[in-house]
Amino acid sequence: MIDGDVSVDAVRELLSEARGGVVPIVAAGDPVLRSGAARYSGQLDSETFAELIEVMRATMHDAPGVGLAAPQIGIPLQIAVIEDLYDVGADVARVRERTPLPFRVLVNPRYTPVGSRTAGFYEGCLSVPGYQAVVTRAAEVRLECTDESGREIDEVVRGWPARIVAHETDHLHGTLYIDTAHMRSLTTSVVYGELWSDPTPDRAAQALGFTVDIG
């Protein structure tokens, strides 16, 4: 067993049902997103683990997204994949410190803020489709975890990659971005694209009546 609810056989069954390497993403309201995931300690054999990583990567790309945590496909293990190679405008990349993030696997990740600098930007979630909201997060975090081969990782991540790391790690502890978002900023993705896709959320804050404290 992985925990009291999901068996290794259930993981294998989910993977066998992948279509084009892709499985459904669990939406907000499902308890698996709120219960907290179990630490990964080799519960899966190497073949099943490798297949899980590939399915998570394909599902993330298909969505499309820049990160996916195992609970988002119904598997309560502390495993996440991240990757951000999307082209964005120069102003957006500069203001949001959005730098290319090659594909990575995070096993049992945890993060801690580095320094006091924060940044607030709109973000969304594949498990809360159709909406975005502003979240203030640490601009730099210390990431501690292992990768898919068991290699220890201990490094400082900055800018938009730090936001991705924090967002996906939060998933593994039962936290969704809406739990810490400025809820007056909440917008549908359609309205965000029409009105608020500036490099910063400053205009949205003024119009919608919320404050983003940037440190």
PDB file of C-alpha atoms in Angstrom, residues 82-211:
ATOM      1  CA  ILE A  82       8.003  21.115 -13.358  1.00  0.00           C
ATOM      2  CA  GLU A  83       9.044  22.636 -16.680  1.00  0.00           C
ATOM      3  CA  ASP A  84       8.661  26.120 -18.147  1.00  0.00           C
ATOM      4  CA  LEU A  85      10.073  26.696 -21.621  1.00  0.00           C
ATOM      5  CA  TYR A  86       7.205  28.810 -22.962  1.00  0.00           C
ATOM      6  CA  ASP A  87       7.993  31.976 -24.896  1.00  0.00           C
ATOM      7  CA  VAL A  88       6.743  35.130 -23.175  1.00  0.00           C
ATOM      8  CA  GLY A  89       7.191  38.786 -23.985  1.00  0.00           C
ATOM      9  CA  ALA A  90      10.403  40.484 -22.954  1.00  0.00           C
ATOM     10  CA  ASP A  91       8.623  42.815 -20.500  1.00  0.00           C
ATOM     11  CA  VAL A  92       6.794  39.938 -18.848  1.00  0.00           C
ATOM     12  CA  ALA A  93       9.967  37.872 -18.599  1.00  0.00           C
ATOM     13  CA  ARG A  94      11.889  40.771 -17.055  1.00  0.00           C
ATOM     14  CA  VAL A  95       9.276  41.952 -14.551  1.00  0.00           C
ATOM     15  CA  ARG A  96       8.236  38.468 -13.444  1.00  0.00           C
ATOM     16  CA  GLU A  97      11.800  37.116 -13.533  1.00  0.00           C
ATOM     17  CA  ARG A  98      10.477  34.348 -15.739  1.00  0.00           C
ATOM     18  CA  THR A  99      13.522  32.422 -16.859  1.00  0.00           C
ATOM     19  CA  PRO A 100      13.593  29.078 -18.708  1.00  0.00           C
ATOM     20  CA  LEU A 101      13.097  26.124 -16.389  1.00  0.00           C
ATOM     21  CA  PRO A 102      14.169  22.767 -17.855  1.00  0.00           C
ATOM     22  CA  PHE A 103      12.199  19.639 -16.950  1.00  0.00           C
ATOM     23  CA  ARG A 104      12.769  18.511 -13.381  1.00  0.00           C
ATOM     24  CA  VAL A 105      11.370  15.934 -10.997  1.00  0.00           C
ATOM     25  CA  LEU A 106      10.916  16.903  -7.348  1.00  0.00           C
ATOM     26  CA  VAL A 107      10.599  14.093  -4.817  1.00  0.00           C
ATOM     27  CA  ASN A 108       9.624  14.959  -1.222  1.00  0.00           C
ATOM     28  CA  PRO A 109      10.267  18.669  -1.845  1.00  0.00           C
ATOM     29  CA  ARG A 110      10.162  21.391   0.741  1.00  0.00           C
ATOM     30  CA  TYR A 111      10.940  25.068   0.404  1.00  0.00           C
ATOM     31  CA  THR A 112      11.764  27.948   2.703  1.00  0.00           C
ATOM     32  CA  PRO A 113      11.883  31.658   1.838  1.00  0.00           C
ATOM     33  CA  VAL A 114      15.286  33.211   1.317  1.00  0.00           C
ATOM     34  CA  GLY A 115      15.381  36.839   2.419  1.00  0.00           C
ATOM     35  CA  SER A 116      12.344  39.080   2.759  1.00  0.00           C
ATOM     36  CA  ARG A 117      11.697  40.007  -0.884  1.00  0.00           C
ATOM     37  CA  THR A 118       8.242  39.035  -2.157  1.00  0.00           C
ATOM     38  CA  ALA A 119       6.410  39.291  -5.453  1.00  0.00           C
ATOM     39  CA  GLY A 120       2.704  39.215  -6.274  1.00  0.00           C
ATOM     40  CA  PHE A 121       1.468  38.014  -9.665  1.00  0.00           C
ATOM     41  CA  TYR A 122      -1.501  36.282 -11.196  1.00  0.00           C
ATOM     42  CA  GLU A 123      -1.267  32.516 -11.271  1.00  0.00           C
ATOM     43  CA  GLY A 124      -3.609  29.669 -12.089  1.00  0.00           C
ATOM     44  CA  CYS A 125      -3.882  25.957 -11.426  1.00  0.00           C
ATOM     45  CA  LEU A 126      -4.722  22.960 -13.587  1.00  0.00           C
ATOM     46  CA  SER A 127      -6.955  21.705 -10.765  1.00  0.00           C
ATOM     47  CA  VAL A 128      -8.881  25.003 -10.646  1.00  0.00           C
ATOM     48  CA  PRO A 129      -9.518  25.422 -14.372  1.00  0.00           C
ATOM     49  CA  GLY A 130     -10.805  28.652 -15.808  1.00  0.00           C
ATOM     50  CA  TYR A 131      -9.641  31.028 -13.079  1.00  0.00           C
ATOM     51  CA  GLN A 132      -6.612  33.035 -12.002  1.00  0.00           C
ATOM     52  CA  ALA A 133      -5.794  35.120  -8.943  1.00  0.00           C
ATOM     53  CA  VAL A 134      -2.886  37.084  -7.535  1.00  0.00           C
ATOM     54  CA  VAL A 135      -0.687  35.308  -5.019  1.00  0.00           C
ATOM     55  CA  THR A 136       2.137  36.960  -3.103  1.00  0.00           C
ATOM     56  CA  ARG A 137       5.075  34.586  -2.690  1.00  0.00           C
ATOM     57  CA  ALA A 138       8.717  34.716  -1.697  1.00  0.00           C
ATOM     58  CA  ALA A 139      10.834  35.902  -4.607  1.00  0.00           C
ATOM     59  CA  GLU A 140      13.569  33.419  -3.669  1.00  0.00           C
ATOM     60  CA  VAL A 141      13.226  30.032  -1.993  1.00  0.00           C
ATOM     61  CA  ARG A 142      15.553  27.309  -0.836  1.00  0.00           C
ATOM     62  CA  LEU A 143      14.487  24.038  -2.436  1.00  0.00           C
ATOM     63  CA  GLU A 144      15.389  20.767  -0.726  1.00  0.00           C
ATOM     64  CA  CYS A 145      14.368  17.451  -2.267  1.00  0.00           C
ATOM     65  CA  THR A 146      15.680  14.544  -4.286  1.00  0.00           C
ATOM     66  CA  ASP A 147      15.380  13.990  -8.011  1.00  0.00           C
ATOM     67  CA  GLU A 148      14.104  10.906  -9.807  1.00  0.00           C
ATOM     68  CA  SER A 149      17.449   9.146  -9.347  1.00  0.00           C
ATOM     69  CA  GLY A 150      17.591   9.848  -5.612  1.00  0.00           C
ATOM     70  CA  ARG A 151      20.202  12.605  -5.901  1.00  0.00           C
ATOM     71  CA  GLU A 152      19.956  15.178  -3.117  1.00  0.00           C
ATOM     72  CA  ILE A 153      19.048  18.707  -4.210  1.00  0.00           C
ATOM     73  CA  ASP A 154      19.639  21.771  -2.049  1.00  0.00           C
ATOM     74  CA  GLU A 155      19.612  25.031  -3.982  1.00  0.00           C
ATOM     75  CA  VAL A 156      18.167  28.521  -4.156  1.00  0.00           C
ATOM     76  CA  VAL A 157      15.539  29.132  -6.831  1.00  0.00           C
ATOM     77  CA  ARG A 158      14.573  32.645  -7.885  1.00  0.00           C
ATOM     78  CA  GLY A 159      11.799  34.486  -9.675  1.00  0.00           C
ATOM     79  CA  TRP A 160       9.094  32.637 -11.565  1.00  0.00           C
ATOM     80  CA  PRO A 161      10.764  29.228 -11.093  1.00  0.00           C
ATOM     81  CA  ALA A 162      10.540  29.825  -7.324  1.00  0.00           C
ATOM     82  CA  ARG A 163       6.802  30.446  -7.725  1.00  0.00           C
ATOM     83  CA  ILE A 164       6.398  27.173  -9.630  1.00  0.00           C
ATOM     84  CA  VAL A 165       8.356  25.255  -6.994  1.00  0.00           C
ATOM     85  CA  ALA A 166       6.232  26.728  -4.207  1.00  0.00           C
ATOM     86  CA  HIS A 167       2.934  26.139  -6.021  1.00  0.00           C
ATOM     87  CA  GLU A 168       3.654  22.474  -6.739  1.00  0.00           C
ATOM     88  CA  THR A 169       5.128  21.779  -3.308  1.00  0.00           C
ATOM     89  CA  ASP A 170       2.042  23.309  -1.699  1.00  0.00           C
ATOM     90  CA  HIS A 171      -0.078  20.772  -3.601  1.00  0.00           C
ATOM     91  CA  LEU A 172       1.749  17.963  -1.812  1.00  0.00           C
ATOM     92  CA  HIS A 173       0.636  19.350   1.542  1.00  0.00           C
ATOM     93  CA  GLY A 174      -3.005  19.853   0.635  1.00  0.00           C
ATOM     94  CA  THR A 175      -2.793  23.562  -0.192  1.00  0.00           C
ATOM     95  CA  LEU A 176      -4.224  25.178  -3.329  1.00  0.00           C
ATOM     96  CA  TYR A 177      -3.172  28.602  -4.533  1.00  0.00           C
ATOM     97  CA  ILE A 178      -6.636  29.971  -3.820  1.00  0.00           C
ATOM     98  CA  ASP A 179      -5.983  29.434  -0.102  1.00  0.00           C
ATOM     99  CA  THR A 180      -3.447  32.272  -0.047  1.00  0.00           C
ATOM    100  CA  ALA A 181      -4.563  34.339  -3.055  1.00  0.00           C
ATOM    101  CA  HIS A 182      -5.868  37.905  -2.923  1.00  0.00           C
ATOM    102  CA  MET A 183      -9.440  36.835  -3.573  1.00  0.00           C
ATOM    103  CA  ARG A 184     -10.599  40.241  -4.789  1.00  0.00           C
ATOM    104  CA  SER A 185      -8.214  39.651  -7.702  1.00  0.00           C
ATOM    105  CA  LEU A 186      -9.996  36.444  -8.749  1.00  0.00           C
ATOM    106  CA  THR A 187     -10.863  36.504 -12.437  1.00  0.00           C
ATOM    107  CA  THR A 188     -11.824  34.069 -15.114  1.00  0.00           C
ATOM    108  CA  SER A 189      -9.011  33.230 -17.483  1.00  0.00           C
ATOM    109  CA  VAL A 190     -11.004  34.828 -20.308  1.00  0.00           C
ATOM    110  CA  VAL A 191     -11.330  38.149 -18.475  1.00  0.00           C
ATOM    111  CA  TYR A 192      -7.691  37.941 -17.402  1.00  0.00           C
ATOM    112  CA  GLY A 193      -6.675  37.683 -21.048  1.00  0.00           C
ATOM    113  CA  GLU A 194      -8.945  40.568 -22.004  1.00  0.00           C
ATOM    114  CA  LEU A 195      -8.123  42.972 -19.172  1.00  0.00           C
ATOM    115  CA  TRP A 196      -5.355  42.030 -16.769  1.00  0.00           C
ATOM    116  CA  SER A 197      -2.492  40.277 -18.562  1.00  0.00           C
ATOM    117  CA  ASP A 198      -0.049  43.119 -17.886  1.00  0.00           C
ATOM    118  CA  PRO A 199       3.439  42.269 -16.622  1.00  0.00           C
ATOM    119  CA  THR A 200       2.274  43.309 -13.123  1.00  0.00           C
ATOM    120  CA  PRO A 201      -1.173  43.186 -11.464  1.00  0.00           C
ATOM    121  CA  ASP A 202      -1.059  46.907 -10.607  1.00  0.00           C
ATOM    122  CA  ARG A 203      -3.991  47.968 -12.829  1.00  0.00           C
ATOM    123  CA  ALA A 204      -6.083  45.043 -11.647  1.00  0.00           C
ATOM    124  CA  ALA A 205      -5.348  45.930  -8.027  1.00  0.00           C
ATOM    125  CA  GLN A 206      -6.529  49.497  -8.544  1.00  0.00           C
ATOM    126  CA  ALA A 207      -9.658  48.490 -10.441  1.00  0.00           C
ATOM    127  CA  LEU A 208     -10.674  45.526  -8.317  1.00  0.00           C
ATOM    128  CA  GLY A 209      -9.697  46.930  -4.925  1.00  0.00           C
ATOM    129  CA  PHE A 210      -6.912  44.776  -3.599  1.00  0.00           C
ATOM    130  CA  THR A 211      -3.374  45.524  -2.458  1.00  0.00           C
TER     131      THR A 211
END
